[in-house]
């Protein structure tokens, strides 16, 4: 069942989203060549707790960290560790916050130092596909309008969307109904109503859309080892349209 949120709940989710956005921005500013992804994870956990929240990912289905850090051909769910960032890497950082009982979930991909033009383009197209998906979240529309907007934009730029993982509803739980796939024809699925809050999260591969899970049981990789990027916002639908909650 899709749980519509009241204005009071959305205002609490806005608070949670602001914390997540601030942490994500701090991580992007802190990341540099030579840094281990575990350092980014510690910084995230410290900032989330200092803001009165809890890291939503830590312990979720046994996940051992506060952020997911996925480098280059890693799509999502990379485990932070001793691996150090190198000049030219791209890194996707995904994080979740729970504050006063309300969840927020957001992700960004950025380059470490100088990156090549294809990596830059992949990041730009993925960010833009999230914007297209959000813009398609309109009262009276259908859920798959979002999916279609993401997929058609990504494929028009020669990249592919990951189909095995999807966005989701979010609120008092990190993953609520409905699932928000990044592909499909428009005009399908539940109708979009004010009070819906969705985590929209395109995962975009430079090569084929096929992915596989690494031996650690978590890290998702592109099967052809092409680069992958991931952007995510938690977005509330109001009477006037979508509002991004995971912003400063
Ligand atoms: Mg998510």
Short mmCIF file of C-alpha atoms in Angstrom, two decimals, residues 146-233:
data_model
loop_
_atom_site.label_atom_id
_atom_site.label_comp_id
_atom_site.label_asym_id
_atom_site.label_seq_id
_atom_site.Cartn_x
_atom_site.Cartn_y
_atom_site.Cartn_z
CA UNK A 146 8.89 9.01 -14.19
CA UNK A 147 10.40 5.71 -15.37
CA UNK A 148 9.84 6.56 -18.99
CA UNK A 149 11.32 10.06 -18.68
CA UNK A 150 14.51 8.62 -17.17
CA UNK A 151 14.92 5.79 -19.68
CA UNK A 152 14.14 7.77 -22.83
CA UNK A 153 16.57 10.54 -21.90
CA UNK A 154 19.39 8.14 -20.97
CA UNK A 155 19.00 6.04 -24.11
CA UNK A 156 18.83 9.15 -26.33
CA UNK A 157 22.34 9.91 -25.05
CA UNK A 158 23.65 6.41 -25.89
CA UNK A 159 23.83 5.06 -22.34
CA UNK A 160 21.73 2.37 -20.62
CA UNK A 161 19.62 2.21 -17.45
CA UNK A 162 20.05 -0.52 -14.88
CA UNK A 163 16.81 -2.50 -14.69
CA UNK A 164 17.56 -4.83 -11.78
CA UNK A 165 17.32 -2.10 -9.11
CA UNK A 166 14.74 0.64 -8.70
CA UNK A 167 13.74 3.66 -6.69
CA UNK A 168 11.07 3.40 -4.02
CA UNK A 169 8.59 5.08 -1.78
CA UNK A 170 10.10 6.47 1.43
CA UNK A 171 8.78 7.78 4.75
CA UNK A 172 8.71 6.04 8.10
CA UNK A 173 10.57 3.22 6.40
CA UNK A 174 13.46 3.49 3.99
CA UNK A 175 11.79 1.30 1.38
CA UNK A 176 8.06 1.73 1.01
CA UNK A 177 5.75 1.02 -1.89
CA UNK A 178 5.75 1.68 -4.76
CA UNK A 179 8.90 0.61 -6.58
CA UNK A 180 10.07 3.26 -9.04
CA UNK A 181 11.77 1.53 -12.00
CA UNK A 182 14.02 3.51 -14.31
CA UNK A 183 12.46 2.07 -17.46
CA UNK A 184 9.11 1.37 -19.03
CA UNK A 185 6.34 2.91 -21.10
CA UNK A 186 4.54 6.00 -19.72
CA UNK A 187 1.00 6.02 -18.32
CA UNK A 188 1.24 2.82 -16.26
CA UNK A 189 1.20 1.99 -12.57
CA UNK A 190 -0.43 3.89 -9.73
CA UNK A 191 -1.65 7.44 -10.23
CA UNK A 192 0.43 10.16 -8.66
CA UNK A 193 -1.23 11.97 -5.74
CA UNK A 194 -0.20 14.85 -3.48
CA UNK A 195 1.44 13.37 -0.38
CA UNK A 196 3.42 10.73 -2.25
CA UNK A 197 7.12 10.73 -1.44
CA UNK A 198 9.44 8.82 -3.76
CA UNK A 199 13.18 8.18 -3.84
CA UNK A 200 13.94 8.45 -7.54
CA UNK A 201 17.35 7.01 -8.39
CA UNK A 202 18.57 6.43 -11.93
CA UNK A 203 21.56 4.08 -12.21
CA UNK A 204 23.15 4.58 -15.61
CA UNK A 205 25.81 2.48 -17.33
CA UNK A 206 28.14 3.65 -20.07
CA UNK A 207 27.92 0.18 -21.65
CA UNK A 208 25.27 -2.53 -21.37
CA UNK A 209 22.58 -2.47 -18.67
CA UNK A 210 23.61 -5.88 -17.31
CA UNK A 211 24.88 -6.02 -13.73
CA UNK A 212 26.15 -8.65 -11.31
CA UNK A 213 26.82 -8.85 -7.57
CA UNK A 214 30.42 -9.18 -6.36
CA UNK A 215 31.66 -11.90 -4.02
CA UNK A 216 31.18 -9.63 -0.99
CA UNK A 217 27.45 -10.16 -1.52
CA UNK A 218 26.76 -6.41 -1.73
CA UNK A 219 28.67 -4.55 -4.43
CA UNK A 220 26.77 -4.36 -7.71
CA UNK A 221 29.02 -4.11 -10.79
CA UNK A 222 28.42 -3.63 -14.48
CA UNK A 223 28.87 -7.03 -16.13
CA UNK A 224 30.98 -5.50 -18.93
CA UNK A 225 32.93 -3.40 -16.38
CA UNK A 226 31.89 -0.16 -18.06
CA UNK A 227 31.52 2.92 -15.87
CA UNK A 228 28.31 3.52 -13.96
CA UNK A 229 26.78 6.57 -12.29
CA UNK A 230 23.93 7.05 -9.79
CA UNK A 231 21.97 10.07 -8.62
CA UNK A 232 19.08 10.06 -6.17
CA UNK A 233 16.72 12.47 -4.47
#
